[in-house]
Amino acid sequence: MPHEDSRLRVRRQDGIIRVEFIDRNILDEANIQQIGEEISQIIDAETNPRLLISFANVDHLSSAALGTLITINNRIKAKSGQLRLSDIDPQIYEVFVITRLNKIFNIHEDESQAIASFQ
Amino acid sequence: MPDLPDPSDTSPDRATLDVRNREDEVDRLRSTLEEVLVRHGYSSASVFAVRLAMEEAVSNAFRHGHAQCPEDPIHVEFVVDSSRVTVSVEDRGRGFDPGAVPDPTHDENLDKPSGRGLLLIRAYMSDMRFNDRGNRVEMEYRRPGRG
């Protein structure tokens, strides 16, 4: 059930759930919590979730947002699902490198590459 | 875009703000700092760095420092001139020992959802120090190429 004031755009295609953020800045704690809840609901409704999160619209994110992504990743792994990230701005990608989270996330340059990587 | 000084404005900008954990107040803090950085000719990479560091310090102050007093404001000060930016964030909590925070880049901590704020501040700012109590962080960003 989507939130009335959803902070996400969600599309389903060929068994893959594609998620985009509406906000350019993923900073506010309450918004991050809502994003986490919305994506968790999507994951919980799937048997083997295949989720692609695009950062195409995102200019800024905080470590709290990274924490939510880790929680989402753990949740998907627990359901034997797959998570892909794509379209990350170079400045934001550097944050993933500094935190070494580029080692635990499956990150692709764009959506088409990410979609092709699903097994 | 290179970091170029704005010859028309070399005087420092200062701000002292008490900020509550409300989206509009934190947004105002972000936009105030960003406007001042742009006015002093800081590049988008510099603005990204300072803004991210401030964001993490503010988030830590509310999340940890004010866990028991969520309605209280934190105290933020910044000074920006053509060569450096200093930002301090103080909360009313008991403080903490920054040396006791586990390294979030160790393999065993990578899938833990929290504990990355200080790492990012250290990575993006030139200097970071806490007061003895551990409830006030002062961060300095030195403009690249200005020593």
mmCIF file of C-alpha atoms in Angstrom:
data_model
loop_
_atom_site.group_PDB
_atom_site.id
_atom_site.type_symbol
_atom_site.label_atom_id
_atom_site.label_comp_id
_atom_site.label_asym_id
_atom_site.label_seq_id
_atom_site.Cartn_x
_atom_site.Cartn_y
_atom_site.Cartn_z
ATOM 1 C CA MET A 1 0.000 0.000 0.000
ATOM 2 C CA PRO A 2 1.714 3.227 -1.108
ATOM 3 C CA HIS A 3 1.895 6.172 1.272
ATOM 4 C CA GLU A 4 -0.337 9.099 0.333
ATOM 5 C CA ASP A 5 2.675 11.405 0.540
ATOM 6 C CA SER A 6 5.193 8.904 -0.787
ATOM 7 C CA ARG A 7 8.773 10.060 -1.139
ATOM 8 C CA LEU A 8 9.377 7.410 -3.798
ATOM 9 C CA ARG A 9 8.421 6.647 -7.371
ATOM 10 C CA VAL A 10 7.993 2.891 -7.734
ATOM 11 C CA ARG A 11 7.649 0.991 -11.023
ATOM 12 C CA ARG A 12 7.514 -2.726 -11.670
ATOM 13 C CA GLN A 13 8.838 -4.236 -14.859
ATOM 14 C CA ASP A 14 9.780 -7.823 -15.724
ATOM 15 C CA GLY A 15 9.915 -8.869 -12.083
ATOM 16 C CA ILE A 16 12.142 -5.960 -11.081
ATOM 17 C CA ILE A 17 10.988 -3.210 -8.751
ATOM 18 C CA ARG A 18 12.527 0.137 -9.728
ATOM 19 C CA VAL A 19 12.607 2.796 -7.053
ATOM 20 C CA GLU A 20 13.466 6.471 -7.520
ATOM 21 C CA PHE A 21 13.618 9.187 -4.894
ATOM 22 C CA ILE A 22 11.404 12.228 -5.209
ATOM 23 C CA ASP A 23 13.627 14.338 -2.933
ATOM 24 C CA ARG A 24 16.907 15.730 -4.236
ATOM 25 C CA ASN A 25 18.273 15.820 -0.679
ATOM 26 C CA ILE A 26 17.938 12.713 1.472
ATOM 27 C CA LEU A 27 18.912 14.314 4.747
ATOM 28 C CA ASP A 28 15.953 14.822 7.023
ATOM 29 C CA GLU A 29 15.713 12.034 9.604
ATOM 30 C CA ALA A 30 11.935 11.769 9.447
ATOM 31 C CA ASN A 31 12.011 11.554 5.647
ATOM 32 C CA ILE A 32 14.739 8.921 5.756
ATOM 33 C CA GLN A 33 12.684 6.900 8.210
ATOM 34 C CA GLN A 34 9.661 7.124 5.916
ATOM 35 C CA ILE A 35 11.744 6.032 2.911
ATOM 36 C CA GLY A 36 12.996 3.053 4.907
ATOM 37 C CA GLU A 37 9.473 2.076 5.916
ATOM 38 C CA GLU A 38 8.130 2.389 2.375
ATOM 39 C CA ILE A 39 10.886 0.244 0.870
ATOM 40 C CA SER A 40 10.603 -2.286 3.702
ATOM 41 C CA GLN A 41 6.896 -2.697 2.912
ATOM 42 C CA ILE A 42 7.774 -3.362 -0.730
ATOM 43 C CA ILE A 43 10.383 -5.960 0.273
ATOM 44 C CA ASP A 44 8.071 -7.667 2.760
ATOM 45 C CA ALA A 45 5.439 -8.143 0.044
ATOM 46 C CA GLU A 46 7.860 -10.056 -2.215
ATOM 47 C CA THR A 47 9.170 -13.610 -2.043
ATOM 48 C CA ASN A 48 12.578 -13.004 -3.643
ATOM 49 C CA PRO A 49 12.685 -9.235 -4.067
ATOM 50 C CA ARG A 50 14.674 -7.851 -6.980
ATOM 51 C CA LEU A 51 15.034 -4.162 -6.243
ATOM 52 C CA LEU A 52 16.775 -1.420 -8.200
ATOM 53 C CA ILE A 53 17.234 1.917 -6.456
ATOM 54 C CA SER A 54 18.124 4.800 -8.750
ATOM 55 C CA PHE A 55 19.856 7.894 -7.355
ATOM 56 C CA ALA A 56 19.354 9.861 -10.573
ATOM 57 C CA ASN A 57 17.611 12.731 -8.811
ATOM 58 C CA VAL A 58 19.743 12.805 -5.666
ATOM 59 C CA ASP A 59 22.219 15.628 -4.918
ATOM 60 C CA HIS A 60 22.892 15.037 -1.210
ATOM 61 C CA LEU A 61 22.534 12.216 1.260
ATOM 62 C CA SER A 62 23.639 11.696 4.828
ATOM 63 C CA SER A 63 25.079 8.775 6.730
ATOM 64 C CA ALA A 64 21.585 8.197 8.133
ATOM 65 C CA ALA A 65 20.428 7.534 4.562
ATOM 66 C CA LEU A 66 23.347 5.132 4.110
ATOM 67 C CA GLY A 67 22.218 3.363 7.266
ATOM 68 C CA THR A 68 18.747 2.905 5.839
ATOM 69 C CA LEU A 69 20.233 1.489 2.631
ATOM 70 C CA ILE A 70 22.214 -1.016 4.708
ATOM 71 C CA THR A 71 19.070 -2.051 6.563
ATOM 72 C CA ILE A 72 17.290 -2.481 3.220
ATOM 73 C CA ASN A 73 20.202 -4.533 1.881
ATOM 74 C CA ASN A 74 20.177 -6.781 4.970
ATOM 75 C CA ARG A 75 16.432 -7.250 4.650
ATOM 76 C CA ILE A 76 16.672 -8.193 0.986
ATOM 77 C CA LYS A 77 19.506 -10.632 1.653
ATOM 78 C CA ALA A 78 17.411 -12.254 4.390
ATOM 79 C CA LYS A 79 14.771 -12.970 1.723
ATOM 80 C CA SER A 80 17.350 -14.243 -0.784
ATOM 81 C CA GLY A 81 16.641 -11.213 -2.933
ATOM 82 C CA GLN A 82 18.877 -8.905 -4.921
ATOM 83 C CA LEU A 83 19.537 -5.169 -4.598
ATOM 84 C CA ARG A 84 21.145 -2.949 -7.209
ATOM 85 C CA LEU A 85 21.993 0.769 -6.986
ATOM 86 C CA SER A 86 22.434 2.995 -10.032
ATOM 87 C CA ASP A 87 22.926 6.543 -11.346
ATOM 88 C CA ILE A 88 24.899 7.754 -8.336
ATOM 89 C CA ASP A 89 26.376 11.233 -8.688
ATOM 90 C CA PRO A 90 30.218 11.132 -8.514
ATOM 91 C CA GLN A 91 30.303 13.257 -5.330
ATOM 92 C CA ILE A 92 27.892 10.882 -3.642
ATOM 93 C CA TYR A 93 29.724 7.840 -4.976
ATOM 94 C CA GLU A 94 32.820 9.163 -3.186
ATOM 95 C CA VAL A 95 30.860 8.899 0.075
ATOM 96 C CA PHE A 96 30.278 5.218 -0.692
ATOM 97 C CA VAL A 97 34.018 4.797 -1.329
ATOM 98 C CA ILE A 98 35.083 6.603 1.865
ATOM 99 C CA THR A 99 32.748 4.456 3.933
ATOM 100 C CA ARG A 100 33.732 1.336 1.906
ATOM 101 C CA LEU A 101 30.053 0.709 1.265
ATOM 102 C CA ASN A 102 30.896 0.330 -2.412
ATOM 103 C CA LYS A 103 32.185 -3.087 -1.275
ATOM 104 C CA ILE A 104 28.843 -4.311 0.016
ATOM 105 C CA PHE A 105 26.479 -2.700 -2.493
ATOM 106 C CA ASN A 106 26.110 -3.779 -6.101
ATOM 107 C CA ILE A 107 26.483 -0.393 -7.836
ATOM 108 C CA HIS A 108 26.013 0.278 -11.548
ATOM 109 C CA GLU A 109 26.468 3.328 -13.704
ATOM 110 C CA ASP A 110 22.922 3.378 -15.029
ATOM 111 C CA GLU A 111 19.611 1.564 -14.850
ATOM 112 C CA SER A 112 20.135 -0.554 -17.962
ATOM 113 C CA GLN A 113 23.423 -1.955 -16.636
ATOM 114 C CA ALA A 114 21.845 -2.586 -13.261
ATOM 115 C CA ILE A 115 18.859 -4.384 -14.796
ATOM 116 C CA ALA A 116 21.145 -6.549 -16.930
ATOM 117 C CA SER A 117 23.016 -7.634 -13.782
ATOM 118 C CA PHE A 118 20.007 -9.244 -12.079
ATOM 119 C CA GLN A 119 20.196 -13.047 -12.003
ATOM 120 C CA MET B 1 35.042 24.861 -11.230
ATOM 121 C CA PRO B 2 38.170 26.089 -9.415
ATOM 122 C CA ASP B 3 38.099 27.715 -6.005
ATOM 123 C CA LEU B 4 38.466 31.407 -6.813
ATOM 124 C CA PRO B 5 38.283 34.199 -4.269
ATOM 125 C CA ASP B 6 35.592 36.794 -4.648
ATOM 126 C CA PRO B 7 37.608 40.031 -4.607
ATOM 127 C CA SER B 8 34.531 42.058 -3.787
ATOM 128 C CA ASP B 9 33.900 40.291 -0.503
ATOM 129 C CA THR B 10 36.835 39.155 1.616
ATOM 130 C CA SER B 11 35.370 39.917 5.031
ATOM 131 C CA PRO B 12 34.297 36.957 7.125
ATOM 132 C CA ASP B 13 30.668 36.004 7.492
ATOM 133 C CA ARG B 14 29.602 34.813 10.904
ATOM 134 C CA ALA B 15 26.414 33.223 12.130
ATOM 135 C CA THR B 16 25.234 31.935 15.475
ATOM 136 C CA LEU B 17 22.057 29.918 15.451
ATOM 137 C CA ASP B 18 20.015 27.879 17.892
ATOM 138 C CA VAL B 19 18.396 25.125 15.867
ATOM 139 C CA ARG B 20 15.621 22.779 16.897
ATOM 140 C CA ASN B 21 15.125 19.345 15.354
ATOM 141 C CA ARG B 22 12.556 20.546 12.851
ATOM 142 C CA GLU B 23 12.859 20.224 9.120
ATOM 143 C CA ASP B 24 12.316 23.940 8.440
ATOM 144 C CA GLU B 25 14.926 25.047 11.009
ATOM 145 C CA VAL B 26 17.568 22.596 9.804
ATOM 146 C CA ASP B 27 16.779 23.553 6.191
ATOM 147 C CA ARG B 28 17.321 27.206 7.086
ATOM 148 C CA LEU B 29 20.696 26.348 8.613
ATOM 149 C CA ARG B 30 21.715 24.413 5.478
ATOM 150 C CA SER B 31 20.663 27.181 3.109
ATOM 151 C CA THR B 32 22.270 29.926 5.229
ATOM 152 C CA LEU B 33 25.622 28.141 5.261
ATOM 153 C CA GLU B 34 25.398 27.291 1.573
ATOM 154 C CA GLU B 35 24.598 30.882 0.598
ATOM 155 C CA VAL B 36 27.587 32.186 2.546
ATOM 156 C CA LEU B 37 29.944 29.598 1.016
ATOM 157 C CA VAL B 38 28.769 30.478 -2.491
ATOM 158 C CA ARG B 39 29.140 34.194 -1.737
ATOM 159 C CA HIS B 40 32.779 33.580 -0.822
ATOM 160 C CA GLY B 41 33.356 31.732 -4.083
ATOM 161 C CA TYR B 42 33.732 28.196 -2.738
ATOM 162 C CA SER B 43 33.437 25.495 -5.405
ATOM 163 C CA SER B 44 30.580 23.027 -5.528
ATOM 164 C CA ALA B 45 32.968 20.329 -4.209
ATOM 165 C CA SER B 46 33.818 22.520 -1.208
ATOM 166 C CA VAL B 47 30.167 23.300 -0.562
ATOM 167 C CA PHE B 48 29.362 19.587 -0.742
ATOM 168 C CA ALA B 49 32.147 18.796 1.753
ATOM 169 C CA VAL B 50 31.275 21.454 4.346
ATOM 170 C CA ARG B 51 27.572 20.865 4.037
ATOM 171 C CA LEU B 52 27.943 17.105 4.500
ATOM 172 C CA ALA B 53 30.174 17.553 7.550
ATOM 173 C CA MET B 54 27.764 19.999 9.144
ATOM 174 C CA GLU B 55 24.888 17.664 8.372
ATOM 175 C CA GLU B 56 26.611 14.788 10.150
ATOM 176 C CA ALA B 57 27.513 16.886 13.196
ATOM 177 C CA VAL B 58 23.962 18.212 13.496
ATOM 178 C CA SER B 59 22.505 14.747 13.061
ATOM 179 C CA ASN B 60 24.803 13.338 15.771
ATOM 180 C CA ALA B 61 23.894 16.189 18.123
ATOM 181 C CA PHE B 62 20.164 15.550 17.806
ATOM 182 C CA ARG B 63 20.300 11.772 17.625
ATOM 183 C CA HIS B 64 22.757 11.134 20.438
ATOM 184 C CA GLY B 65 23.221 14.364 22.375
ATOM 185 C CA HIS B 66 19.532 15.224 22.577
ATOM 186 C CA ALA B 67 18.043 11.732 22.826
ATOM 187 C CA GLN B 68 16.721 12.716 26.279
ATOM 188 C CA CYS B 69 15.753 16.289 25.373
ATOM 189 C CA PRO B 70 14.496 16.208 21.766
ATOM 190 C CA GLU B 71 12.772 19.589 21.980
ATOM 191 C CA ASP B 72 15.913 21.481 23.006
ATOM 192 C CA PRO B 73 17.839 23.409 20.373
ATOM 193 C CA ILE B 74 21.446 22.742 19.490
ATOM 194 C CA HIS B 75 23.873 25.640 19.111
ATOM 195 C CA VAL B 76 25.608 26.125 15.763
ATOM 196 C CA GLU B 77 28.209 28.730 14.875
ATOM 197 C CA PHE B 78 30.088 29.234 11.652
ATOM 198 C CA VAL B 79 32.671 31.654 10.330
ATOM 199 C CA VAL B 80 33.466 31.783 6.634
ATOM 200 C CA ASP B 81 36.197 33.826 4.985
ATOM 201 C CA SER B 82 38.029 33.510 1.721
ATOM 202 C CA SER B 83 40.487 30.884 2.973
ATOM 203 C CA ARG B 84 38.695 28.800 5.595
ATOM 204 C CA VAL B 85 35.407 27.760 7.111
ATOM 205 C CA THR B 86 34.905 26.871 10.751
ATOM 206 C CA VAL B 87 31.708 25.269 11.975
ATOM 207 C CA SER B 88 30.947 24.314 15.559
ATOM 208 C CA VAL B 89 27.982 22.300 16.760
ATOM 209 C CA GLU B 90 27.168 22.005 20.450
ATOM 210 C CA ASP B 91 24.443 19.974 22.100
ATOM 211 C CA ARG B 92 23.185 19.866 25.683
ATOM 212 C CA GLY B 93 23.897 16.189 26.197
ATOM 213 C CA ARG B 94 26.401 14.478 28.461
ATOM 214 C CA GLY B 95 28.912 14.199 25.651
ATOM 215 C CA PHE B 96 30.751 11.127 24.416
ATOM 216 C CA ASP B 97 34.237 9.798 23.773
ATOM 217 C CA PRO B 98 34.863 10.036 20.031
ATOM 218 C CA GLY B 99 37.797 7.638 20.424
ATOM 219 C CA ALA B 100 35.393 4.909 21.528
ATOM 220 C CA VAL B 101 33.457 4.889 18.253
ATOM 221 C CA PRO B 102 34.274 1.698 16.305
ATOM 222 C CA ASP B 103 35.833 2.080 12.860
ATOM 223 C CA PRO B 104 32.870 1.650 10.482
ATOM 224 C CA THR B 105 35.178 0.695 7.589
ATOM 225 C CA HIS B 106 36.322 -2.543 9.270
ATOM 226 C CA ASP B 107 34.863 -5.572 7.529
ATOM 227 C CA GLU B 108 32.915 -6.651 10.615
ATOM 228 C CA ASN B 109 31.199 -3.225 10.819
ATOM 229 C CA LEU B 110 30.351 -2.675 7.164
ATOM 230 C CA ASP B 111 26.793 -3.951 7.442
ATOM 231 C CA LYS B 112 26.011 -1.965 10.589
ATOM 232 C CA PRO B 113 23.556 0.816 9.823
ATOM 233 C CA SER B 114 25.104 3.560 11.970
ATOM 234 C CA GLY B 115 28.429 5.017 13.102
ATOM 235 C CA ARG B 116 29.682 6.722 9.919
ATOM 236 C CA GLY B 117 29.165 10.395 10.768
ATOM 237 C CA LEU B 118 32.578 11.044 12.348
ATOM 238 C CA LEU B 119 34.319 9.188 9.545
ATOM 239 C CA LEU B 120 32.703 11.476 6.979
ATOM 240 C CA ILE B 121 33.512 14.622 8.946
ATOM 241 C CA ARG B 122 37.163 13.555 9.205
ATOM 242 C CA ALA B 123 37.264 12.698 5.510
ATOM 243 C CA TYR B 124 35.770 15.939 4.245
ATOM 244 C CA MET B 125 37.080 18.530 6.700
ATOM 245 C CA SER B 126 40.705 19.619 7.215
ATOM 246 C CA ASP B 127 40.461 19.384 11.008
ATOM 247 C CA MET B 128 37.987 18.254 13.647
ATOM 248 C CA ARG B 129 38.204 18.483 17.438
ATOM 249 C CA PHE B 130 35.900 17.892 20.373
ATOM 250 C CA ASN B 131 35.799 19.682 23.708
ATOM 251 C CA ASP B 132 36.718 17.627 26.783
ATOM 252 C CA ARG B 133 33.117 16.848 27.619
ATOM 253 C CA GLY B 134 32.453 15.612 24.080
ATOM 254 C CA ASN B 135 29.307 17.635 23.463
ATOM 255 C CA ARG B 136 30.838 20.223 21.143
ATOM 256 C CA VAL B 137 32.605 19.574 17.854
ATOM 257 C CA GLU B 138 34.564 22.205 15.991
ATOM 258 C CA MET B 139 35.384 21.561 12.367
ATOM 259 C CA GLU B 140 37.627 23.491 10.018
ATOM 260 C CA TYR B 141 37.731 23.392 6.239
ATOM 261 C CA ARG B 142 40.722 25.012 4.586
ATOM 262 C CA ARG B 143 40.218 26.099 1.030
ATOM 263 C CA PRO B 144 42.270 23.902 -1.340
ATOM 264 C CA GLY B 145 45.443 25.645 -2.422
ATOM 265 C CA ARG B 146 45.382 28.116 0.470
ATOM 266 C CA GLY B 147 47.543 26.088 2.897
#
